[in-house]
Coordinates of C-alpha atoms and ligand atoms in Angstrom, one line a residue:
M28 CA -8.8 8.6 -24.5
I29 CA -6.9 9.3 -21.4
N30 CA -9.0 7.9 -18.6
M31 CA -9.8 9.2 -15.4
A32 CA -8.8 5.9 -13.9
K33 CA -6.9 3.0 -14.6
P34 CA -6.0 0.4 -12.0
Q35 CA -2.6 -0.5 -11.6
I36 CA -2.5 -4.4 -11.5
G37 CA 0.7 -6.1 -12.2
D38 CA 2.2 -9.7 -12.3
E39 CA 2.5 -9.6 -8.3
E40 CA -1.4 -9.1 -7.8
K41 CA -2.0 -11.9 -10.4
K42 CA 0.2 -14.3 -9.0
A43 CA -1.0 -13.6 -5.4
V44 CA -4.6 -14.2 -6.6
L45 CA -3.6 -17.7 -8.2
E46 CA -1.8 -18.6 -4.9
V47 CA -5.1 -18.0 -3.0
L48 CA -7.1 -20.2 -5.5
D49 CA -4.5 -23.1 -5.0
S50 CA -4.6 -22.9 -1.3
G51 CA -8.0 -24.0 -1.0
I52 CA -9.1 -21.2 1.5
I53 CA -10.8 -18.9 -0.8
A54 CA -13.2 -16.8 1.7
Q55 CA -11.9 -15.0 4.7
G56 CA -8.7 -16.4 6.1
P57 CA -5.0 -15.7 6.6
R58 CA -4.5 -13.3 3.7
V59 CA -7.4 -11.1 5.1
K60 CA -5.6 -11.3 8.6
A61 CA -2.2 -10.5 7.2
F62 CA -3.8 -7.5 5.0
E63 CA -5.5 -5.9 8.2
A64 CA -2.3 -6.0 10.2
A65 CA 0.0 -4.5 7.1
F66 CA -2.9 -1.7 6.5
A67 CA -3.1 -1.1 10.5
A68 CA 0.6 -0.5 10.3
M69 CA 0.3 1.8 7.2
C70 CA -2.0 4.0 9.1
G71 CA -0.1 3.9 12.5
V72 CA -3.0 2.5 14.3
K73 CA -3.2 -1.0 16.4
F74 CA -6.1 -2.5 14.6
A75 CA -7.7 -2.9 11.2
A76 CA -11.0 -5.0 10.3
A77 CA -11.5 -5.7 6.6
T78 CA -15.1 -5.4 5.2
S79 CA -16.6 -6.1 1.9
S80 CA -16.5 -2.3 0.9
G81 CA -16.0 1.2 1.8
T82 CA -20.0 1.3 2.3
T83 CA -20.1 -1.5 4.6
A84 CA -16.9 -0.4 6.6
L85 CA -18.9 3.0 7.3
H86 CA -22.0 1.2 8.1
T87 CA -20.0 -1.1 10.5
A88 CA -18.0 1.7 12.2
L89 CA -21.3 3.5 12.9
L90 CA -23.0 0.3 14.5
A91 CA -20.1 -0.5 16.3
H92 CA -20.2 3.0 18.1
G93 CA -23.9 2.4 19.1
I94 CA -25.4 4.9 16.4
G95 CA -28.9 4.4 15.6
A96 CA -32.6 5.5 15.3
G97 CA -33.0 9.2 16.7
D98 CA -29.1 9.7 16.6
E99 CA -27.6 12.6 14.4
V100 CA -24.3 12.7 12.7
I101 CA -23.1 15.6 11.5
T102 CA -21.3 15.5 7.8
S103 CA -20.7 17.3 4.3
A104 CA -23.5 16.9 1.6
F105 CA -20.6 17.0 -0.9
T106 CA -19.5 13.7 -1.3
F107 CA -20.3 10.3 -2.7
I108 CA -23.8 9.2 -1.5
A109 CA -22.5 6.2 0.6
S110 CA -21.1 8.7 3.2
A111 CA -24.5 9.6 3.9
N112 CA -26.4 6.5 3.1
S113 CA -24.4 4.5 5.6
I114 CA -25.7 6.7 8.7
L115 CA -29.3 6.4 7.1
Y116 CA -28.8 2.4 7.3
T117 CA -28.4 2.7 11.1
G118 CA -31.8 4.6 11.4
A119 CA -29.6 7.7 12.4
R120 CA -30.1 11.1 10.3
P121 CA -27.5 12.8 8.9
V122 CA -26.8 16.6 9.4
F123 CA -25.3 18.4 6.6
I124 CA -23.1 21.6 7.2
D125 CA -21.5 23.5 4.8
I126 CA -17.9 23.0 3.2
D127 CA -14.8 25.1 3.2
P128 CA -14.7 26.4 -0.4
A129 CA -10.8 26.2 -0.4
T130 CA -10.3 22.7 0.5
F131 CA -13.9 21.2 -0.3
N132 CA -14.1 19.5 3.3
L133 CA -16.3 20.1 6.1
N134 CA -15.8 23.6 7.5
P135 CA -15.2 22.9 11.2
A136 CA -16.4 26.5 12.1
L137 CA -19.9 25.5 11.3
I138 CA -20.0 22.2 13.3
E139 CA -20.6 23.5 16.8
A140 CA -23.9 25.3 15.6
A141 CA -25.1 22.2 14.3
I142 CA -24.7 20.2 17.5
T143 CA -28.2 19.1 19.2
P144 CA -29.0 17.0 22.1
H145 CA -29.4 14.0 19.5
T146 CA -25.9 14.5 18.0
K147 CA -23.8 11.4 18.7
A148 CA -20.8 11.8 16.0
I149 CA -18.8 13.9 13.3
L150 CA -18.1 12.1 10.1
P151 CA -15.6 14.1 8.3
I152 CA -14.8 13.1 4.5
H153 CA -11.3 13.5 3.3
L154 CA -12.6 14.2 0.2
Y155 CA -10.4 14.0 -3.1
G156 CA -7.1 12.9 -1.2
L157 CA -6.9 15.8 1.0
C158 CA -7.5 15.4 4.8
C159 CA -9.8 17.6 6.9
D160 CA -8.9 20.1 9.6
M161 CA -8.5 17.4 12.2
D162 CA -7.1 19.6 15.0
A163 CA -10.5 21.7 15.0
T164 CA -12.6 18.8 14.4
M165 CA -11.0 16.7 17.2
A166 CA -11.2 19.5 19.6
I167 CA -15.1 19.9 18.9
A168 CA -15.7 16.5 19.5
K169 CA -13.6 16.2 22.6
K170 CA -15.6 19.1 24.0
H171 CA -19.0 18.1 23.2
G172 CA -18.3 13.9 23.9
L173 CA -18.8 13.1 20.2
V174 CA -17.6 10.4 18.2
V175 CA -15.4 10.9 15.2
I176 CA -15.9 8.4 12.1
E177 CA -13.5 9.4 9.4
D178 CA -14.6 8.8 5.6
A179 CA -11.0 8.2 4.4
C180 CA -12.2 6.2 1.3
Q181 CA -10.6 8.6 -0.9
S182 CA -7.5 9.4 1.0
H183 CA -5.3 6.3 1.7
G184 CA -1.8 7.2 3.0
A185 CA -3.0 11.0 3.3
E186 CA -1.4 13.0 6.1
Y187 CA -2.3 15.9 8.6
K188 CA 0.6 17.3 10.4
G189 CA 2.3 14.0 10.2
H190 CA -0.4 11.4 11.3
K191 CA -2.1 9.4 8.4
V192 CA -5.7 9.7 8.0
G193 CA -7.7 6.8 9.8
S194 CA -5.7 7.6 12.8
F195 CA -7.7 10.6 14.3
G196 CA -11.1 8.6 15.0
T197 CA -12.4 5.5 13.7
G198 CA -11.0 5.2 10.0
T199 CA -13.1 3.8 7.2
F200 CA -11.6 3.1 3.7
S201 CA -12.8 2.0 0.6
L202 CA -10.6 -0.5 -1.7
Y203 CA -12.6 0.1 -5.0
P204 CA -10.8 -0.1 -8.1
T205 CA -10.8 3.4 -9.1
K206 CA -9.0 4.1 -5.5
N207 CA -5.4 4.9 -4.7
M208 CA -5.3 1.2 -4.0
T209 CA -7.7 -1.6 -4.6
S210 CA -8.7 -4.9 -3.5
G211 CA -11.3 -5.2 -6.4
E212 CA -14.0 -4.5 -3.8
G213 CA -13.3 -4.0 0.0
G214 CA -13.1 -2.0 2.7
M215 CA -11.3 -1.3 5.9
I216 CA -11.7 0.0 9.4
T217 CA -9.0 1.4 11.5
T218 CA -8.8 2.1 15.2
D219 CA -6.7 1.9 18.4
D220 CA -9.5 0.7 20.4
A221 CA -9.4 -3.1 20.9
V222 CA -13.2 -3.2 22.1
L223 CA -14.2 -1.2 19.0
D224 CA -12.3 -3.5 16.8
E225 CA -13.6 -6.6 18.3
E226 CA -17.1 -5.3 17.8
C227 CA -16.5 -4.6 14.0
R228 CA -15.4 -8.1 13.6
V229 CA -18.6 -9.4 15.3
L230 CA -20.8 -7.2 13.1
R231 CA -19.3 -8.2 9.8
Q232 CA -19.9 -12.0 10.9
H233 CA -23.6 -12.1 11.5
G234 CA -23.1 -10.8 15.2
M235 CA -21.2 -13.9 16.0
R236 CA -18.5 -14.2 18.9
K237 CA -18.7 -18.0 19.5
R238 CA -19.2 -20.2 16.5
Y239 CA -23.3 -20.3 15.7
Y240 CA -24.2 -18.0 18.7
H241 CA -25.4 -14.9 17.5
D242 CA -26.1 -12.3 20.7
E243 CA -27.0 -9.4 18.3
L244 CA -27.9 -8.4 14.6
G245 CA -24.9 -8.9 12.3
Y246 CA -24.3 -8.9 8.5
N247 CA -22.0 -10.7 6.1
F248 CA -19.6 -8.0 5.5
R249 CA -16.5 -10.2 5.0
M250 CA -13.7 -9.8 2.6
T251 CA -12.5 -12.5 1.0
D252 CA -8.8 -13.9 0.6
I253 CA -8.9 -13.4 -2.8
H254 CA -9.5 -9.8 -2.3
A255 CA -7.0 -9.5 0.5
A256 CA -4.4 -10.9 -1.8
I257 CA -4.8 -8.1 -4.3
G258 CA -4.8 -5.4 -1.3
L259 CA -1.7 -6.7 0.5
E260 CA 0.2 -6.2 -2.9
Q261 CA -1.3 -3.0 -3.7
L262 CA -0.5 -1.7 -0.1
K263 CA 3.1 -2.3 -0.8
K264 CA 2.9 -0.1 -3.8
L265 CA 0.9 2.6 -2.3
E266 CA 3.5 5.1 -1.4
R267 CA 4.7 4.7 -5.1
F268 CA 1.3 5.2 -6.4
N269 CA 0.8 8.2 -4.3
E270 CA 4.3 9.9 -5.1
K271 CA 3.3 9.5 -8.7
R272 CA -0.2 11.3 -8.4
R273 CA 1.7 14.0 -6.2
A274 CA 3.9 14.4 -9.3
N275 CA 1.2 14.5 -11.7
A276 CA -0.6 17.1 -9.8
K277 CA 2.4 19.3 -9.6
F278 CA 2.8 19.2 -13.3
L279 CA -0.9 20.3 -13.8
S280 CA -0.8 22.8 -11.2
V281 CA 2.5 24.5 -12.4
N282 CA 1.1 24.5 -16.0
L283 CA -2.7 24.8 -15.8
K284 CA -4.2 28.3 -16.6
G285 CA -7.6 30.0 -16.0
V286 CA -8.7 27.6 -13.6
V287 CA -8.7 27.4 -9.8
T288 CA -5.9 24.4 -9.0
P289 CA -6.2 22.4 -5.8
F290 CA -5.2 24.2 -2.5
V291 CA -3.3 22.4 0.0
P292 CA -3.2 23.8 3.6
E293 CA 0.4 23.8 5.3
G294 CA 1.1 20.7 7.2
S295 CA -1.1 18.5 4.8
Q296 CA -0.1 15.5 2.6
H297 CA -2.5 15.3 -0.4
V298 CA -2.7 12.0 -2.1
Y299 CA -4.8 13.3 -5.1
H300 CA -7.1 10.7 -5.3
Q301 CA -8.9 13.3 -7.7
Y302 CA -7.2 16.3 -9.1
T303 CA -10.1 18.6 -8.9
I304 CA -10.1 22.2 -10.4
R305 CA -12.7 25.1 -10.1
V306 CA -13.9 26.1 -13.5
P307 CA -14.9 30.0 -13.6
D308 CA -17.7 31.8 -15.3
G309 CA -19.9 29.1 -15.8
K310 CA -17.8 27.4 -18.3
R311 CA -17.4 23.9 -16.4
D312 CA -19.9 21.7 -18.5
A313 CA -18.4 23.3 -22.1
L314 CA -14.8 22.6 -21.0
R315 CA -15.8 19.0 -20.1
T316 CA -17.5 18.6 -23.6
Y317 CA -14.2 20.1 -25.1
L318 CA -11.9 17.8 -23.3
Q319 CA -14.2 14.8 -24.2
E320 CA -13.4 15.8 -28.1
Q321 CA -9.6 16.1 -27.3
G322 CA -9.6 12.6 -26.0
V323 CA -9.0 14.0 -22.4
G324 CA -11.7 12.2 -19.7
S325 CA -13.0 14.3 -16.9
E326 CA -15.6 13.8 -14.4
V327 CA -18.0 16.0 -11.9
Y328 CA -17.5 14.6 -8.4
Y329 CA -20.3 15.5 -7.4
P330 CA -23.1 17.2 -9.7
V331 CA -25.9 17.1 -7.1
P332 CA -25.0 17.4 -3.3
I333 CA -26.8 14.8 -1.3
H334 CA -29.0 17.3 0.5
Q335 CA -30.4 17.9 -3.1
Q336 CA -30.7 14.1 -4.2
T337 CA -34.4 13.3 -5.2
F338 CA -34.6 10.8 -2.3
Y339 CA -33.3 13.0 0.4
V340 CA -35.7 15.8 -0.9
K341 CA -38.8 13.9 -1.4
D342 CA -38.8 11.0 1.2
L343 CA -36.6 12.4 3.9
G344 CA -37.8 16.0 3.9
Y345 CA -34.3 17.8 3.3
D346 CA -34.7 21.4 2.7
Q347 CA -31.9 23.5 3.4
S348 CA -29.4 25.7 1.5
L349 CA -25.5 24.9 1.5
P350 CA -24.2 27.8 -0.7
E351 CA -20.4 26.6 -0.8
T352 CA -21.6 23.2 -1.6
E353 CA -23.9 24.1 -4.2
R354 CA -21.5 26.4 -5.7
A355 CA -19.0 23.6 -5.8
A356 CA -21.3 21.2 -7.5
K357 CA -21.5 23.6 -10.3
E358 CA -17.9 24.5 -10.5
V359 CA -15.7 21.4 -9.9
L360 CA -13.9 19.4 -12.6
S361 CA -11.9 16.5 -11.9
L362 CA -8.9 15.7 -14.4
P363 CA -6.9 12.7 -14.9
V364 CA -4.1 12.3 -12.3
H365 CA -3.8 8.4 -11.7
P366 CA -0.6 6.8 -11.8
G367 CA -0.5 5.2 -15.1
L368 CA -0.5 8.7 -17.1
S369 CA 2.6 9.4 -19.3
P370 CA 4.3 12.6 -19.8
A371 CA 2.6 12.9 -23.0
D372 CA -0.8 12.4 -21.3
L373 CA 0.0 15.3 -19.0
E374 CA 1.0 17.6 -21.7
T375 CA -2.3 16.9 -23.6
I376 CA -4.4 17.5 -20.7
V377 CA -2.7 20.7 -19.9
A378 CA -2.8 21.9 -23.8
A379 CA -6.3 20.8 -24.0
V380 CA -7.6 22.9 -20.8
N381 CA -5.3 26.1 -21.4
D382 CA -6.6 26.2 -25.3
F383 CA -10.3 26.3 -24.0
M384 CA -9.6 28.5 -21.2
K385 CA -7.4 31.2 -23.1
Ligands
LIG404 C1 -16.0 9.3 -0.1 C2 -16.8 7.8 -0.3 N1 -17.4 7.3 0.8 C3 -17.5 6.2 0.5 C4 -17.3 5.3 -0.4 C5 -18.4 4.0 -0.4 O1 -16.9 2.9 -0.8 P1 -17.6 1.7 -1.7 O2 -17.6 2.1 -3.1 O3 -16.3 0.7 -1.5 O4 -18.5 1.2 -1.1 C6 -16.8 5.9 -1.5 C7 -16.6 5.0 -2.8 O5 -16.8 5.6 -3.8 C8 -16.3 7.4 -1.4 O6 -15.7 7.8 -2.3

């Protein structure tokens, strides 16, 4: 079976973990600090604060910006549930706008119409490894005095006009094993703002600035040195992993027939966390079944947009139509693109898709 994801763990990660175990400092310590510095450098920002997951990175970043009850955050419903749930955790309300059908990302032309006196932030999601239209998004945020929190959980190292994701607004990343790089579980918050960075560090550590003095409600959202040791080694390999993903994606895009392959806007450097095609004519689910029979894994990210999830409809009262989001949920299919694929795997994927679509 050709799987959708395969964490690339080598001897370097194993050795680094054993060193931590032998060091006596297992929880948050010097490896976390080193990992934060290296991650900030990769993104081209001054600061990075490590957390326990991408979800807690999002939650912490929102809280650090003072977002809470009564506030609205404009975002996309075509994403993993954590992007919107993290807004709910703060007491704020996600306001969903439709996606650009070409990129699957937030359509910036729809942002301004969604702004109300309650709007505090825009939360663009760089889905599948492709950066959103940040020129347009940042210009609107500036005009209306809004905060921008980037959900870069799927796009480590992706670039937009020469700048890395996570360097436009406040960046948030996931380090889950299926991502372009991993620490096992983990997250990062990136920023150039020293005050915001400090607030994130306080929030992840029970609101504690001085040992055992708690001025505000905080959480235990810390990363351990065991996780940071893995992350540090993975970060050294990120560019190589991303190059392999891009080469795999190129092969697929050149050879696949009868499906819509990913679009990369001018000036964007895609890192293909997912290689996502559109399957026309209602054939998506049948193609998926066929691929499974041929030993090719595939996945639908995401079959139910967030505004249509049961809990959002029944408990939160969401009742809106997002036509492009809903169409994408019916048509998208992600194929394996991870760095562990062999040339033979790629040939198998192409042959299986083209055989079905002919
Ligand atoms: C777009 C997006 N946002 C947020 C998250 C949450 O990250 P984590 O699973 O590390 O909490 C993920 C992870 O799958 C994601 O893909």
